Amino acid sequence: GDSVTQMEGPVTLSEEAFLTINCTYTATGYPSLFWYVQYPGEGLQLLLKATKADDKGSNKGFEATYRKETTSFHLEKGSVQVSDSAVYFCALSVNTGNQFYFGTGTSLTVIP
Amino acid sequence: NAGVTQTPKFRVLKTGQSMTLLCAQDMNHEYMYWYRQDPGMGLRLIHYSVGEGTTAKGEVPDGYNVSRLKKQNFLLGLESAAPSQTSVYFCASRSTHQPQHFGDGTRLSIL
């Protein structure tokens, strides 16, 4: 079945450090891939997306590239800030289905 | 610009009580979803709807019922609340081939 596996946290980084959060997927059909971010006490917000192989999604300095050959969609940011502290979820949807599949979330804390 | 609105935001129930969580969206989205979020388990789909008058089971439907009588509203019901249903509940909506938009959640405690 369709599923997403993402790197377990929590992750703690110093401000301006490089961030990578790994995400791999299993899917039937041709999935679209997403990263969502959840700040404390809030719902999930779409951070970026990619709808086909080799697409790169980007937003607020975050990037992720849809790699079909490795079935991966790793999230990266070159220089994290304290305000990036949140929980990050990788997700997929298959265009033939109605459901989204979420990873378990990775908690990121950035310290000054 | 409300987006997805969930009511209530917090609720405490006693075991065996019933309640209904309301989700309302003003974006004319066809699809609506109810998830629960528990520590270490991410988001798990309870029920979803692909249009007015339709509902379908997700990954963890037991103990919950839903209704979608109007396109803009998706109700989640607990007929007889159990402590295992203590969780944060999120509603989401989307249009075809688009990402989901989430509400801010309902924090529910069952004593």
Short mmCIF file of C-alpha atoms in Angstrom, two decimals:
data_model
loop_
_atom_site.label_atom_id
_atom_site.label_comp_id
_atom_site.label_asym_id
_atom_site.label_seq_id
_atom_site.Cartn_x
_atom_site.Cartn_y
_atom_site.Cartn_z
CA GLY A 1 0.00 0.00 0.00
CA ASP A 2 0.87 3.66 -0.07
CA SER A 3 2.95 4.95 2.81
CA VAL A 4 5.52 7.49 3.91
CA THR A 5 8.49 6.95 6.18
CA GLN A 6 10.29 9.92 7.62
CA MET A 7 13.24 10.35 9.85
CA GLU A 8 12.47 10.17 13.52
CA GLY A 9 13.22 13.08 15.77
CA PRO A 10 13.54 15.06 17.71
CA VAL A 11 16.15 17.09 15.88
CA THR A 12 17.97 19.91 17.66
CA LEU A 13 20.14 22.34 15.71
CA SER A 14 21.94 25.57 16.37
CA GLU A 15 20.81 28.65 14.50
CA GLU A 16 22.30 28.88 10.98
CA ALA A 17 22.99 25.13 10.82
CA PHE A 18 22.09 23.03 7.78
CA LEU A 19 18.90 20.97 8.01
CA THR A 20 17.99 17.69 6.35
CA ILE A 21 14.90 15.69 7.21
CA ASN A 22 14.67 12.43 5.30
CA CYS A 23 11.48 11.16 3.73
CA THR A 24 10.97 8.06 1.60
CA TYR A 25 7.75 6.77 0.16
CA THR A 26 6.00 3.73 -1.26
CA ALA A 27 3.22 4.36 -3.72
CA THR A 28 1.15 2.83 -6.43
CA GLY A 29 0.50 5.06 -9.37
CA TYR A 30 2.09 8.49 -9.65
CA PRO A 31 2.15 10.29 -6.32
CA SER A 32 2.33 13.96 -5.52
CA LEU A 33 4.56 14.72 -2.54
CA PHE A 34 4.22 17.35 0.14
CA TRP A 35 5.88 18.80 3.20
CA TYR A 36 3.65 20.29 5.86
CA VAL A 37 4.74 22.25 8.93
CA GLN A 38 2.93 22.43 12.26
CA TYR A 39 3.73 25.18 14.73
CA PRO A 40 2.78 24.67 18.39
CA GLY A 41 -0.96 24.81 18.97
CA GLU A 42 -1.78 25.15 15.29
CA GLY A 43 -2.93 23.01 12.40
CA LEU A 44 -0.73 21.81 9.57
CA GLN A 45 0.28 24.27 6.88
CA LEU A 46 1.52 23.37 3.44
CA LEU A 47 5.22 24.18 3.17
CA LEU A 48 5.99 22.93 -0.34
CA LYS A 49 4.98 20.36 -2.89
CA ALA A 50 6.14 18.51 -5.99
CA THR A 51 3.86 16.75 -8.41
CA LYS A 52 6.21 14.81 -10.69
CA ALA A 53 9.65 13.27 -10.75
CA ASP A 54 12.60 15.70 -10.63
CA ASP A 55 10.37 18.59 -9.58
CA LYS A 56 11.82 20.76 -6.84
CA GLY A 57 9.44 22.36 -4.37
CA SER A 58 10.66 25.41 -2.48
CA ASN A 59 9.32 27.91 0.02
CA LYS A 60 10.76 30.11 2.81
CA GLY A 61 14.28 28.79 2.14
CA PHE A 62 13.20 25.14 2.36
CA GLU A 63 13.64 22.83 -0.62
CA ALA A 64 12.81 19.24 -1.52
CA THR A 65 13.36 17.35 -4.77
CA TYR A 66 11.11 14.53 -5.94
CA ARG A 67 13.49 11.61 -6.63
CA LYS A 68 11.69 8.75 -8.29
CA GLU A 69 14.78 6.56 -8.54
CA THR A 70 15.31 6.61 -4.78
CA THR A 71 11.63 7.16 -3.88
CA SER A 72 12.64 10.07 -1.70
CA PHE A 73 11.60 13.66 -0.96
CA HIS A 74 14.10 14.95 1.59
CA LEU A 75 13.56 18.37 3.13
CA GLU A 76 16.55 20.73 3.30
CA LYS A 77 17.33 24.24 4.44
CA GLY A 78 20.73 25.84 4.29
CA SER A 79 20.50 28.00 7.41
CA VAL A 80 17.80 27.40 9.99
CA GLN A 81 16.36 30.04 12.28
CA VAL A 82 14.77 29.83 15.71
CA SER A 83 11.42 30.55 14.05
CA ASP A 84 11.74 27.27 12.09
CA SER A 85 11.17 25.29 15.27
CA ALA A 86 8.12 23.15 14.52
CA VAL A 87 7.01 19.65 13.56
CA TYR A 88 7.47 18.72 9.90
CA PHE A 89 5.35 16.12 8.11
CA CYS A 90 6.03 14.44 4.80
CA ALA A 91 2.92 13.35 2.90
CA LEU A 92 1.83 11.86 -0.39
CA SER A 93 -1.30 11.55 -2.42
CA VAL A 94 -1.88 9.31 -5.38
CA ASN A 95 -3.78 10.85 -8.23
CA THR A 96 -6.03 7.84 -8.53
CA GLY A 97 -7.06 7.96 -4.88
CA ASN A 98 -8.73 10.29 -2.42
CA GLN A 99 -6.50 9.92 0.58
CA PHE A 100 -3.34 11.57 1.80
CA TYR A 101 -0.73 9.54 3.67
CA PHE A 102 1.35 11.26 6.32
CA GLY A 103 4.60 10.38 7.98
CA THR A 104 4.82 10.40 11.76
CA GLY A 105 6.35 13.87 11.89
CA THR A 106 9.80 15.15 12.83
CA SER A 107 10.14 17.68 15.61
CA LEU A 108 12.76 20.36 15.00
CA THR A 109 14.09 22.68 17.68
CA VAL A 110 16.50 25.44 16.72
CA ILE A 111 18.49 26.99 19.54
CA PRO A 112 20.09 30.44 19.39
CA ASN B 1 -10.76 34.70 5.00
CA ALA B 2 -11.74 31.91 7.39
CA GLY B 3 -10.57 28.79 5.49
CA VAL B 4 -11.27 25.72 7.66
CA THR B 5 -12.91 26.38 11.02
CA GLN B 6 -13.26 23.78 13.74
CA THR B 7 -15.53 24.04 16.76
CA PRO B 8 -15.06 23.63 19.62
CA LYS B 9 -11.35 24.19 20.20
CA PHE B 10 -11.27 22.35 23.52
CA ARG B 11 -13.61 19.93 25.22
CA VAL B 12 -13.54 17.62 28.21
CA LEU B 13 -15.97 14.70 28.30
CA LYS B 14 -16.74 11.92 30.69
CA THR B 15 -16.59 8.31 29.50
CA GLY B 16 -19.85 7.37 27.80
CA GLN B 17 -20.89 10.89 26.86
CA SER B 18 -21.55 11.84 23.27
CA MET B 19 -20.54 14.89 21.29
CA THR B 20 -20.20 16.27 17.79
CA LEU B 21 -17.24 18.14 16.35
CA LEU B 22 -18.01 20.57 13.58
CA CYS B 23 -15.80 21.42 10.62
CA ALA B 24 -16.78 24.22 8.26
CA GLN B 25 -14.94 25.36 5.14
CA ASP B 26 -15.69 28.36 2.96
CA MET B 27 -13.55 27.42 -0.05
CA ASN B 28 -16.15 25.31 -1.89
CA HIS B 29 -13.92 22.25 -1.57
CA GLU B 30 -15.26 18.87 -2.61
CA TYR B 31 -13.13 16.75 -0.28
CA MET B 32 -13.14 16.86 3.51
CA TYR B 33 -11.26 14.78 6.06
CA TRP B 34 -11.12 14.05 9.78
CA TYR B 35 -7.81 13.03 11.36
CA ARG B 36 -6.64 12.35 14.86
CA GLN B 37 -3.14 13.20 16.01
CA ASP B 38 -1.50 11.28 18.81
CA PRO B 39 2.08 11.52 20.08
CA GLY B 40 4.50 9.45 18.00
CA MET B 41 1.79 8.36 15.56
CA GLY B 42 1.44 11.30 13.24
CA LEU B 43 -1.92 11.86 11.62
CA ARG B 44 -4.36 9.00 11.22
CA LEU B 45 -7.38 9.29 8.97
CA ILE B 46 -10.71 8.60 10.65
CA HIS B 47 -13.26 9.28 7.91
CA TYR B 48 -13.39 11.34 4.78
CA SER B 49 -15.87 12.61 2.21
CA VAL B 50 -15.50 13.13 -1.52
CA GLY B 51 -18.62 15.25 -1.83
CA GLU B 52 -21.90 16.31 -0.29
CA GLY B 53 -23.87 13.32 0.94
CA THR B 54 -20.92 10.89 0.76
CA THR B 55 -18.65 9.49 3.46
CA ALA B 56 -16.00 6.77 3.62
CA LYS B 57 -13.96 5.05 6.29
CA GLY B 58 -10.31 5.81 6.82
CA GLU B 59 -7.65 4.02 8.81
CA VAL B 60 -9.22 4.27 12.29
CA PRO B 61 -13.02 4.66 11.93
CA ASP B 62 -14.23 2.60 14.88
CA GLY B 63 -16.11 4.57 17.53
CA TYR B 64 -16.76 7.52 15.21
CA ASN B 65 -19.49 8.51 12.80
CA VAL B 66 -19.60 11.33 10.27
CA SER B 67 -22.07 13.20 8.15
CA ARG B 68 -21.76 15.58 5.20
CA LEU B 69 -25.28 16.95 4.68
CA LYS B 70 -23.98 20.25 3.32
CA LYS B 71 -20.91 20.69 1.14
CA GLN B 72 -19.32 23.17 3.50
CA ASN B 73 -19.75 21.15 6.70
CA PHE B 74 -18.33 17.84 7.88
CA LEU B 75 -19.42 16.59 11.29
CA LEU B 76 -17.58 14.04 13.42
CA GLY B 77 -19.58 12.29 16.12
CA LEU B 78 -18.58 10.26 19.13
CA GLU B 79 -21.59 8.27 20.32
CA SER B 80 -20.06 6.91 23.52
CA ALA B 81 -16.71 8.51 24.30
CA ALA B 82 -13.85 6.35 25.58
CA PRO B 83 -10.52 7.43 27.13
CA SER B 84 -8.73 6.00 24.05
CA GLN B 85 -10.37 8.76 22.04
CA THR B 86 -8.46 11.45 23.92
CA SER B 87 -6.59 13.16 21.11
CA VAL B 88 -6.25 16.24 18.99
CA TYR B 89 -8.65 16.14 16.05
CA PHE B 90 -7.96 17.93 12.78
CA CYS B 91 -10.25 18.61 9.90
CA ALA B 92 -8.95 19.27 6.41
CA SER B 93 -10.44 20.09 3.03
CA ARG B 94 -9.22 20.30 -0.52
CA SER B 95 -10.31 20.58 -4.11
CA THR B 96 -9.39 18.07 -6.80
CA HIS B 97 -5.65 17.55 -7.27
CA GLN B 98 -4.80 20.21 -4.68
CA PRO B 99 -3.15 20.00 -1.24
CA GLN B 100 -5.19 19.85 1.92
CA HIS B 101 -6.02 22.89 4.04
CA PHE B 102 -6.19 22.22 7.76
CA GLY B 103 -8.13 23.69 10.65
CA ASP B 104 -6.46 24.59 13.94
CA GLY B 105 -7.63 21.43 15.70
CA THR B 106 -9.90 20.38 18.54
CA ARG B 107 -8.25 19.16 21.71
CA LEU B 108 -10.51 16.51 23.26
CA SER B 109 -9.99 14.85 26.64
CA ILE B 110 -12.06 11.92 27.82
CA LEU B 111 -11.99 11.27 31.54
#
